[in-house]
PDB file of C-alpha atoms and ligand atoms in Angstrom:
ATOM      1  CA  MET D   1       0.000   0.000   0.000  1.00  0.00           C
ATOM      2  CA  LYS D   2       1.549   3.287  -1.132  1.00  0.00           C
ATOM      3  CA  VAL D   3      -0.503   6.350  -0.365  1.00  0.00           C
ATOM      4  CA  ILE D   4       0.116  10.073  -0.774  1.00  0.00           C
ATOM      5  CA  MET D   5      -1.797  12.597   1.333  1.00  0.00           C
ATOM      6  CA  LEU D   6      -2.569  15.861  -0.449  1.00  0.00           C
ATOM      7  CA  GLY D   7      -4.260  18.926   0.993  1.00  0.00           C
ATOM      8  CA  ALA D   8      -3.724  22.447   2.254  1.00  0.00           C
ATOM      9  CA  PRO D   9      -1.669  23.162   5.378  1.00  0.00           C
ATOM     10  CA  GLY D  10      -3.854  22.138   8.302  1.00  0.00           C
ATOM     11  CA  ALA D  11      -6.272  20.086   6.199  1.00  0.00           C
ATOM     12  CA  GLY D  12      -5.645  17.074   8.429  1.00  0.00           C
ATOM     13  CA  LYS D  13      -3.065  15.184   6.343  1.00  0.00           C
ATOM     14  CA  GLY D  14      -0.958  14.300   9.374  1.00  0.00           C
ATOM     15  CA  THR D  15      -3.949  13.351  11.539  1.00  0.00           C
ATOM     16  CA  GLN D  16      -5.272  10.950   8.907  1.00  0.00           C
ATOM     17  CA  ALA D  17      -1.867   9.662   7.766  1.00  0.00           C
ATOM     18  CA  LYS D  18      -1.106   8.496  11.311  1.00  0.00           C
ATOM     19  CA  ARG D  19      -4.343   6.546  11.452  1.00  0.00           C
ATOM     20  CA  ILE D  20      -3.775   4.953   8.044  1.00  0.00           C
ATOM     21  CA  ALA D  21      -0.252   3.993   9.122  1.00  0.00           C
ATOM     22  CA  ASP D  22      -1.573   2.392  12.329  1.00  0.00           C
ATOM     23  CA  LYS D  23      -4.379   0.513  10.582  1.00  0.00           C
ATOM     24  CA  TRP D  24      -2.232  -0.859   7.750  1.00  0.00           C
ATOM     25  CA  GLY D  25       0.977  -1.261   9.781  1.00  0.00           C
ATOM     26  CA  ILE D  26       3.062   0.863   7.427  1.00  0.00           C
ATOM     27  CA  PRO D  27       5.314   3.870   8.172  1.00  0.00           C
ATOM     28  CA  HIS D  28       3.949   7.420   8.223  1.00  0.00           C
ATOM     29  CA  ILE D  29       6.513   9.592   6.481  1.00  0.00           C
ATOM     30  CA  SER D  30       6.062  13.332   6.943  1.00  0.00           C
ATOM     31  CA  THR D  31       8.746  15.532   5.405  1.00  0.00           C
ATOM     32  CA  GLY D  32       7.627  18.322   7.744  1.00  0.00           C
ATOM     33  CA  ASP D  33       8.167  16.047  10.774  1.00  0.00           C
ATOM     34  CA  ILE D  34      11.604  15.013   9.484  1.00  0.00           C
ATOM     35  CA  PHE D  35      12.595  18.676   9.086  1.00  0.00           C
ATOM     36  CA  ARG D  36      11.273  19.528  12.570  1.00  0.00           C
ATOM     37  CA  ALA D  37      13.220  16.615  14.075  1.00  0.00           C
ATOM     38  CA  ASN D  38      16.361  17.962  12.353  1.00  0.00           C
ATOM     39  CA  ILE D  39      15.699  21.460  13.668  1.00  0.00           C
ATOM     40  CA  LYS D  40      15.239  20.103  17.172  1.00  0.00           C
ATOM     41  CA  SER D  41      18.515  18.194  17.084  1.00  0.00           C
ATOM     42  CA  GLY D  42      20.330  21.131  15.455  1.00  0.00           C
ATOM     43  CA  THR D  43      21.590  19.439  12.273  1.00  0.00           C
ATOM     44  CA  SER D  44      22.771  21.552   9.337  1.00  0.00           C
ATOM     45  CA  LEU D  45      19.796  20.284   7.289  1.00  0.00           C
ATOM     46  CA  GLY D  46      17.498  21.468  10.067  1.00  0.00           C
ATOM     47  CA  MET D  47      19.128  24.894  10.287  1.00  0.00           C
ATOM     48  CA  GLU D  48      18.833  25.385   6.548  1.00  0.00           C
ATOM     49  CA  ALA D  49      15.206  24.167   6.405  1.00  0.00           C
ATOM     50  CA  LYS D  50      14.142  26.352   9.348  1.00  0.00           C
ATOM     51  CA  GLY D  51      14.841  29.574   7.443  1.00  0.00           C
ATOM     52  CA  TYR D  52      12.317  28.589   4.783  1.00  0.00           C
ATOM     53  CA  MET D  53       9.751  26.986   7.065  1.00  0.00           C
ATOM     54  CA  ASP D  54       9.503  29.975   9.413  1.00  0.00           C
ATOM     55  CA  GLN D  55       8.675  32.179   6.433  1.00  0.00           C
ATOM     56  CA  GLY D  56       5.998  29.761   5.203  1.00  0.00           C
ATOM     57  CA  LEU D  57       8.058  28.930   2.108  1.00  0.00           C
ATOM     58  CA  LEU D  58       8.883  25.500   0.734  1.00  0.00           C
ATOM     59  CA  VAL D  59      12.291  24.025   1.466  1.00  0.00           C
ATOM     60  CA  PRO D  60      14.164  23.737  -1.865  1.00  0.00           C
ATOM     61  CA  ASP D  61      13.730  20.462  -3.757  1.00  0.00           C
ATOM     62  CA  GLU D  62      17.504  19.727  -3.581  1.00  0.00           C
ATOM     63  CA  LEU D  63      17.254  19.355   0.199  1.00  0.00           C
ATOM     64  CA  THR D  64      13.896  17.592   0.251  1.00  0.00           C
ATOM     65  CA  VAL D  65      14.055  15.010  -2.516  1.00  0.00           C
ATOM     66  CA  LYS D  66      17.187  13.144  -1.453  1.00  0.00           C
ATOM     67  CA  MET D  67      16.008  13.010   2.151  1.00  0.00           C
ATOM     68  CA  LEU D  68      12.695  11.458   1.046  1.00  0.00           C
ATOM     69  CA  LEU D  69      14.235   8.961  -1.379  1.00  0.00           C
ATOM     70  CA  ASP D  70      16.650   7.810   1.356  1.00  0.00           C
ATOM     71  CA  ARG D  71      13.743   7.329   3.716  1.00  0.00           C
ATOM     72  CA  VAL D  72      11.523   5.292   1.371  1.00  0.00           C
ATOM     73  CA  SER D  73      14.415   3.014   0.423  1.00  0.00           C
ATOM     74  CA  GLN D  74      14.668   1.780   4.028  1.00  0.00           C
ATOM     75  CA  GLU D  75      13.672  -1.756   4.951  1.00  0.00           C
ATOM     76  CA  ASP D  76      10.454  -0.805   6.797  1.00  0.00           C
ATOM     77  CA  CYS D  77       9.026   0.711   3.585  1.00  0.00           C
ATOM     78  CA  LYS D  78       9.010  -2.573   1.639  1.00  0.00           C
ATOM     79  CA  GLU D  79       5.287  -3.197   2.237  1.00  0.00           C
ATOM     80  CA  GLY D  80       4.344   0.418   1.597  1.00  0.00           C
ATOM     81  CA  TYR D  81       4.050   3.786   3.302  1.00  0.00           C
ATOM     82  CA  VAL D  82       1.914   6.894   3.709  1.00  0.00           C
ATOM     83  CA  LEU D  83       3.575  10.068   2.453  1.00  0.00           C
ATOM     84  CA  ASP D  84       2.409  13.226   4.196  1.00  0.00           C
ATOM     85  CA  GLY D  85       3.623  16.545   2.787  1.00  0.00           C
ATOM     86  CA  PHE D  86       5.540  15.002  -0.102  1.00  0.00           C
ATOM     87  CA  PRO D  87       5.373  15.544  -3.029  1.00  0.00           C
ATOM     88  CA  ARG D  88       4.565  19.215  -2.815  1.00  0.00           C
ATOM     89  CA  THR D  89       5.697  20.387  -6.237  1.00  0.00           C
ATOM     90  CA  ILE D  90       5.466  18.891  -9.720  1.00  0.00           C
ATOM     91  CA  PRO D  91       9.261  18.302  -9.859  1.00  0.00           C
ATOM     92  CA  GLN D  92       9.044  16.372  -6.556  1.00  0.00           C
ATOM     93  CA  ALA D  93       6.197  14.245  -7.961  1.00  0.00           C
ATOM     94  CA  GLU D  94       8.237  13.517 -11.074  1.00  0.00           C
ATOM     95  CA  VAL D  95      11.267  12.417  -9.056  1.00  0.00           C
ATOM     96  CA  LEU D  96       9.095  10.085  -6.983  1.00  0.00           C
ATOM     97  CA  ASN D  97       7.419   8.705 -10.095  1.00  0.00           C
ATOM     98  CA  LYS D  98      10.787   8.029 -11.720  1.00  0.00           C
ATOM     99  CA  ALA D  99      12.161   6.302  -8.622  1.00  0.00           C
ATOM    100  CA  LEU D 100       9.072   4.074  -8.359  1.00  0.00           C
ATOM    101  CA  THR D 101       8.991   3.311 -12.092  1.00  0.00           C
ATOM    102  CA  GLU D 102      12.585   2.081 -11.868  1.00  0.00           C
ATOM    103  CA  LEU D 103      11.370  -0.394  -9.244  1.00  0.00           C
ATOM    104  CA  GLU D 104       8.385  -1.317 -11.485  1.00  0.00           C
ATOM    105  CA  ASP D 105       6.175   0.120  -8.801  1.00  0.00           C
ATOM    106  CA  SER D 106       3.666   2.972  -8.477  1.00  0.00           C
ATOM    107  CA  ILE D 107       1.475   4.917  -6.058  1.00  0.00           C
ATOM    108  CA  ASP D 108      -1.877   3.267  -5.268  1.00  0.00           C
ATOM    109  CA  TYR D 109      -3.802   6.368  -4.175  1.00  0.00           C
ATOM    110  CA  ALA D 110      -3.324  10.102  -3.775  1.00  0.00           C
ATOM    111  CA  VAL D 111      -5.897  11.134  -1.157  1.00  0.00           C
ATOM    112  CA  ASN D 112      -6.863  14.804  -1.333  1.00  0.00           C
ATOM    113  CA  VAL D 113      -8.173  16.023   2.041  1.00  0.00           C
ATOM    114  CA  ASP D 114     -10.269  18.954   0.892  1.00  0.00           C
ATOM    115  CA  VAL D 115     -10.728  21.883   3.324  1.00  0.00           C
ATOM    116  CA  PRO D 116     -11.475  25.473   2.227  1.00  0.00           C
ATOM    117  CA  ASP D 117      -8.973  28.184   3.202  1.00  0.00           C
ATOM    118  CA  LYS D 118     -11.489  29.875   5.502  1.00  0.00           C
ATOM    119  CA  ASN D 119     -11.440  26.896   7.901  1.00  0.00           C
ATOM    120  CA  ILE D 120      -7.669  26.650   8.047  1.00  0.00           C
ATOM    121  CA  VAL D 121      -6.460  29.553  10.194  1.00  0.00           C
ATOM    122  CA  SER D 122      -8.547  28.614  13.243  1.00  0.00           C
ATOM    123  CA  ARG D 123      -7.459  24.992  12.992  1.00  0.00           C
ATOM    124  CA  MET D 124      -3.813  26.014  13.032  1.00  0.00           C
ATOM    125  CA  ALA D 125      -4.115  28.378  15.981  1.00  0.00           C
ATOM    126  CA  GLY D 126      -5.503  25.529  18.119  1.00  0.00           C
ATOM    127  CA  ARG D 127      -3.063  22.875  16.968  1.00  0.00           C
ATOM    128  CA  ARG D 128      -0.533  21.411  19.403  1.00  0.00           C
ATOM    129  CA  ALA D 129       2.196  19.114  18.158  1.00  0.00           C
ATOM    130  CA  CYS D 130       4.554  16.591  19.690  1.00  0.00           C
ATOM    131  CA  LEU D 131       8.068  16.891  18.284  1.00  0.00           C
ATOM    132  CA  SER D 132       9.048  13.484  19.660  1.00  0.00           C
ATOM    133  CA  CYS D 133       6.473  11.187  18.041  1.00  0.00           C
ATOM    134  CA  GLY D 134       4.725  13.499  15.574  1.00  0.00           C
ATOM    135  CA  ALA D 135       1.274  13.208  17.191  1.00  0.00           C
ATOM    136  CA  THR D 136      -1.032  16.161  16.578  1.00  0.00           C
ATOM    137  CA  TYR D 137      -3.747  17.548  18.846  1.00  0.00           C
ATOM    138  CA  HIS D 138      -6.185  20.434  18.796  1.00  0.00           C
ATOM    139  CA  VAL D 139      -7.154  22.329  21.934  1.00  0.00           C
ATOM    140  CA  GLU D 140     -10.817  22.147  20.941  1.00  0.00           C
ATOM    141  CA  TYR D 141     -11.311  19.325  18.414  1.00  0.00           C
ATOM    142  CA  ALA D 142      -8.751  16.766  19.636  1.00  0.00           C
ATOM    143  CA  PRO D 143      -7.392  17.692  23.092  1.00  0.00           C
ATOM    144  CA  SER D 144      -4.676  15.617  24.773  1.00  0.00           C
ATOM    145  CA  LYS D 145      -5.720  13.921  28.017  1.00  0.00           C
ATOM    146  CA  GLU D 146      -3.401  16.117  30.050  1.00  0.00           C
ATOM    147  CA  GLU D 147      -3.028  19.675  28.780  1.00  0.00           C
ATOM    148  CA  GLY D 148       0.297  20.272  27.049  1.00  0.00           C
ATOM    149  CA  ILE D 149       1.483  16.639  27.327  1.00  0.00           C
ATOM    150  CA  CYS D 150       1.498  14.015  24.555  1.00  0.00           C
ATOM    151  CA  ASP D 151      -0.807  11.026  25.216  1.00  0.00           C
ATOM    152  CA  ARG D 152       1.489   8.683  23.310  1.00  0.00           C
ATOM    153  CA  CYS D 153       4.961   9.535  24.596  1.00  0.00           C
ATOM    154  CA  GLU D 154       4.376  11.987  27.479  1.00  0.00           C
ATOM    155  CA  GLN D 155       6.641  14.669  25.986  1.00  0.00           C
ATOM    156  CA  PRO D 156       5.626  18.357  26.092  1.00  0.00           C
ATOM    157  CA  LEU D 157       3.406  19.626  23.258  1.00  0.00           C
ATOM    158  CA  ILE D 158       4.363  22.752  21.343  1.00  0.00           C
ATOM    159  CA  LEU D 159       2.729  25.391  19.184  1.00  0.00           C
ATOM    160  CA  ARG D 160       4.565  25.206  15.856  1.00  0.00           C
ATOM    161  CA  ASP D 161       6.626  28.289  14.890  1.00  0.00           C
ATOM    162  CA  ASP D 162       4.922  28.376  11.486  1.00  0.00           C
ATOM    163  CA  ASP D 163       1.346  28.362  12.875  1.00  0.00           C
ATOM    164  CA  LYS D 164       1.168  32.139  13.407  1.00  0.00           C
ATOM    165  CA  PRO D 165      -1.746  33.543  11.349  1.00  0.00           C
ATOM    166  CA  GLU D 166       0.535  35.583   9.001  1.00  0.00           C
ATOM    167  CA  THR D 167       2.709  32.551   8.258  1.00  0.00           C
ATOM    168  CA  VAL D 168      -0.362  30.356   7.745  1.00  0.00           C
ATOM    169  CA  THR D 169      -1.656  32.853   5.165  1.00  0.00           C
ATOM    170  CA  LYS D 170       1.692  32.687   3.352  1.00  0.00           C
ATOM    171  CA  ARG D 171       1.680  28.865   3.466  1.00  0.00           C
ATOM    172  CA  LEU D 172      -1.797  28.847   1.921  1.00  0.00           C
ATOM    173  CA  MET D 173      -0.575  31.083  -0.932  1.00  0.00           C
ATOM    174  CA  VAL D 174       2.389  28.795  -1.521  1.00  0.00           C
ATOM    175  CA  TYR D 175       0.046  25.800  -1.450  1.00  0.00           C
ATOM    176  CA  HIS D 176      -2.187  27.281  -4.145  1.00  0.00           C
ATOM    177  CA  GLU D 177       0.752  28.202  -6.368  1.00  0.00           C
ATOM    178  CA  GLN D 178       3.029  25.202  -6.030  1.00  0.00           C
ATOM    179  CA  THR D 179       1.114  22.220  -4.642  1.00  0.00           C
ATOM    180  CA  LEU D 180      -2.410  22.481  -6.089  1.00  0.00           C
ATOM    181  CA  PRO D 181      -1.162  21.490  -9.595  1.00  0.00           C
ATOM    182  CA  LEU D 182      -0.581  18.007  -8.123  1.00  0.00           C
ATOM    183  CA  ILE D 183      -4.363  17.477  -8.028  1.00  0.00           C
ATOM    184  CA  ASP D 184      -4.341  17.547 -11.821  1.00  0.00           C
ATOM    185  CA  TYR D 185      -1.164  15.503 -12.012  1.00  0.00           C
ATOM    186  CA  TYR D 186      -2.594  12.609  -9.966  1.00  0.00           C
ATOM    187  CA  THR D 187      -6.038  12.903 -11.574  1.00  0.00           C
ATOM    188  CA  LYS D 188      -4.355  12.245 -14.920  1.00  0.00           C
ATOM    189  CA  LYS D 189      -2.616   9.219 -13.420  1.00  0.00           C
ATOM    190  CA  GLY D 190      -6.049   7.934 -12.330  1.00  0.00           C
ATOM    191  CA  VAL D 191      -5.163   7.649  -8.616  1.00  0.00           C
ATOM    192  CA  LEU D 192      -6.658  10.829  -7.144  1.00  0.00           C
ATOM    193  CA  ARG D 193      -9.479  10.451  -4.626  1.00  0.00           C
ATOM    194  CA  THR D 194     -10.984  13.421  -2.764  1.00  0.00           C
ATOM    195  CA  VAL D 195     -12.519  13.347   0.715  1.00  0.00           C
ATOM    196  CA  ASP D 196     -14.406  16.140   2.465  1.00  0.00           C
ATOM    197  CA  GLY D 197     -11.947  17.220   5.166  1.00  0.00           C
ATOM    198  CA  THR D 198     -14.443  19.501   6.916  1.00  0.00           C
ATOM    199  CA  GLN D 199     -16.251  16.507   8.434  1.00  0.00           C
ATOM    200  CA  ASP D 200     -15.180  15.375  11.899  1.00  0.00           C
ATOM    201  CA  MET D 201     -11.955  13.386  12.062  1.00  0.00           C
ATOM    202  CA  GLU D 202     -13.720  10.047  12.502  1.00  0.00           C
ATOM    203  CA  LYS D 203     -15.880  10.590   9.404  1.00  0.00           C
ATOM    204  CA  VAL D 204     -12.888  11.684   7.343  1.00  0.00           C
ATOM    205  CA  PHE D 205     -11.085   8.489   8.351  1.00  0.00           C
ATOM    206  CA  GLU D 206     -14.106   6.333   7.450  1.00  0.00           C
ATOM    207  CA  SER D 207     -14.197   7.915   3.988  1.00  0.00           C
ATOM    208  CA  ILE D 208     -10.481   7.218   3.516  1.00  0.00           C
ATOM    209  CA  VAL D 209     -10.766   3.600   4.683  1.00  0.00           C
ATOM    210  CA  ALA D 210     -13.620   3.061   2.207  1.00  0.00           C
ATOM    211  CA  ILE D 211     -11.355   4.298  -0.587  1.00  0.00           C
ATOM    212  CA  LEU D 212      -8.275   2.309   0.427  1.00  0.00           C
ATOM    213  CA  GLU D 213     -10.265  -0.872   0.940  1.00  0.00           C
ATOM    214  CA  GLY D 214     -12.157  -0.161  -2.299  1.00  0.00           C
TER     215      GLY D 214
HETATM  216  P1  AP5 M 301       4.174  20.205   7.015  1.00  0.00           P
HETATM  217  O1  AP5 M 301       4.591  19.820   8.347  1.00  0.00           O
HETATM  218  O2  AP5 M 301       3.894  19.166   5.993  1.00  0.00           O
HETATM  219  O3  AP5 M 301       2.951  21.210   7.133  1.00  0.00           O
HETATM  220  P2  AP5 M 301       1.675  21.465   6.204  1.00  0.00           P
HETATM  221  O4  AP5 M 301       1.526  20.784   4.900  1.00  0.00           O
HETATM  222  O5  AP5 M 301       1.608  22.918   6.154  1.00  0.00           O
HETATM  223  O6  AP5 M 301       0.567  20.747   6.920  1.00  0.00           O
HETATM  224  P3  AP5 M 301       0.331  20.739   8.418  1.00  0.00           P
HETATM  225  O7  AP5 M 301       1.206  19.730   9.071  1.00  0.00           O
HETATM  226  O8  AP5 M 301       0.349  22.133   8.917  1.00  0.00           O
HETATM  227  O9  AP5 M 301      -1.194  20.266   8.442  1.00  0.00           O
HETATM  228  P4  AP5 M 301      -1.830  18.828   8.293  1.00  0.00           P
HETATM  229  O10 AP5 M 301      -2.562  18.762   6.996  1.00  0.00           O
HETATM  230  O11 AP5 M 301      -0.840  17.745   8.586  1.00  0.00           O
HETATM  231  O12 AP5 M 301      -2.936  18.930   9.425  1.00  0.00           O
HETATM  232  P5  AP5 M 301      -3.021  18.284  10.886  1.00  0.00           P
HETATM  233  O13 AP5 M 301      -3.370  16.837  10.754  1.00  0.00           O
HETATM  234  O14 AP5 M 301      -1.855  18.653  11.712  1.00  0.00           O
HETATM  235  O15 AP5 M 301       5.275  21.185   6.399  1.00  0.00           O
HETATM  236  C1  AP5 M 301       5.784  22.274   7.139  1.00  0.00           C
HETATM  237  C2  AP5 M 301       6.820  23.011   6.320  1.00  0.00           C
HETATM  238  O16 AP5 M 301       7.914  22.127   6.010  1.00  0.00           O
HETATM  239  C3  AP5 M 301       6.344  23.527   4.957  1.00  0.00           C
HETATM  240  O17 AP5 M 301       5.712  24.767   5.061  1.00  0.00           O
HETATM  241  C4  AP5 M 301       7.673  23.574   4.197  1.00  0.00           C
HETATM  242  O18 AP5 M 301       8.410  24.706   4.550  1.00  0.00           O
HETATM  243  C5  AP5 M 301       8.411  22.348   4.716  1.00  0.00           C
HETATM  244  N1  AP5 M 301       8.180  21.165   3.884  1.00  0.00           N
HETATM  245  C6  AP5 M 301       7.569  19.999   4.285  1.00  0.00           C
HETATM  246  N2  AP5 M 301       7.516  19.126   3.268  1.00  0.00           N
HETATM  247  C7  AP5 M 301       8.092  19.741   2.195  1.00  0.00           C
HETATM  248  C8  AP5 M 301       8.314  19.353   0.850  1.00  0.00           C
HETATM  249  N3  AP5 M 301       7.935  18.162   0.381  1.00  0.00           N
HETATM  250  N4  AP5 M 301       8.930  20.243   0.038  1.00  0.00           N
HETATM  251  C9  AP5 M 301       9.328  21.439   0.479  1.00  0.00           C
HETATM  252  N5  AP5 M 301       9.128  21.880   1.732  1.00  0.00           N
HETATM  253  C10 AP5 M 301       8.516  21.029   2.587  1.00  0.00           C
HETATM  254  O19 AP5 M 301      -4.327  19.036  11.391  1.00  0.00           O
HETATM  255  C11 AP5 M 301      -4.288  20.426  11.680  1.00  0.00           C
HETATM  256  C12 AP5 M 301      -5.081  20.739  12.958  1.00  0.00           C
HETATM  257  O20 AP5 M 301      -6.460  20.520  12.720  1.00  0.00           O
HETATM  258  C13 AP5 M 301      -4.714  19.814  14.125  1.00  0.00           C
HETATM  259  O21 AP5 M 301      -4.766  20.556  15.318  1.00  0.00           O
HETATM  260  C14 AP5 M 301      -5.781  18.728  14.100  1.00  0.00           C
HETATM  261  O22 AP5 M 301      -6.001  18.185  15.383  1.00  0.00           O
HETATM  262  C15 AP5 M 301      -6.988  19.496  13.575  1.00  0.00           C
HETATM  263  N6  AP5 M 301      -7.836  18.673  12.710  1.00  0.00           N
HETATM  264  C16 AP5 M 301      -7.454  17.701  11.829  1.00  0.00           C
HETATM  265  N7  AP5 M 301      -8.523  17.154  11.206  1.00  0.00           N
HETATM  266  C17 AP5 M 301      -9.612  17.815  11.699  1.00  0.00           C
HETATM  267  C18 AP5 M 301     -11.034  17.706  11.468  1.00  0.00           C
HETATM  268  N8  AP5 M 301     -11.527  16.823  10.584  1.00  0.00           N
HETATM  269  N9  AP5 M 301     -11.851  18.553  12.150  1.00  0.00           N
HETATM  270  C19 AP5 M 301     -11.351  19.461  13.056  1.00  0.00           C
HETATM  271  N10 AP5 M 301     -10.026  19.591  13.339  1.00  0.00           N
HETATM  272  C20 AP5 M 301      -9.170  18.781  12.665  1.00  0.00           C
HETATM  273 MG1   MG M 302       1.202  17.732   9.134  1.00  0.00          MG
END
């Protein structure tokens, strides 16, 4: 099972990708989480990525593509994976397609979690994230059991640096310009499926399971 999650920042890609990964027993690979882990541990990749991320811009493809290809070539990806936040540009999609074609393989589904821009800013302001395990919460829609502490790994939850309203607005602009063309790209490949991401999280997951089990 190889699945790509598409959707605007804050659409719920990470929330749903985690659940897919748990249900199918495959890794959840979020390029955003990998960058944040690198920032936290102070690597040079992290330092370079941070400059772009804090401005709401995409990290250049040269830094992103190799990191992703290294990750999906690891042993635990043999049975599949859920990609969350990659690809994000047409060139990234083409690199992934080429790498898979060389292995006589392909993506099964690109799931587009559709949420209008007007819903996004309030979702982001309430989001809390765990930098240790990548779990995501929302103060209103998905609170952790103990405020500020991750249910899964008991580490402190943070408000992401790029979740300020002005940065979210910039990320939405970048999404429309650079990532939205992927909807067309995967439609043409016949693997795009769209779910209504404004439903509650449980309903969104049910819709995705129906597609993946389809
Ligand atoms: P990344 O970490 O991928 O951020 P993003 O795409 O902007 O998406 P988010 O993680 O913000 O949102 P999400 O869709 O995962 O939503 P979530 O499930 O958390 O990337 C960050 C940055 O890294 C980029 O800006 C870029 O700089 C860089 N980067 C990453 N990948 C890159 C790449 N390939 N190329 C170049 N640069 C790259 O949900 C959001 C909130 O809403 C949560 O609080 C959640 O609890 C809540 N929520 C979720 N679903 C629902 C629901 N159905 N109803 C109500 N609330 C909900
Ligand atoms: Mg995410």
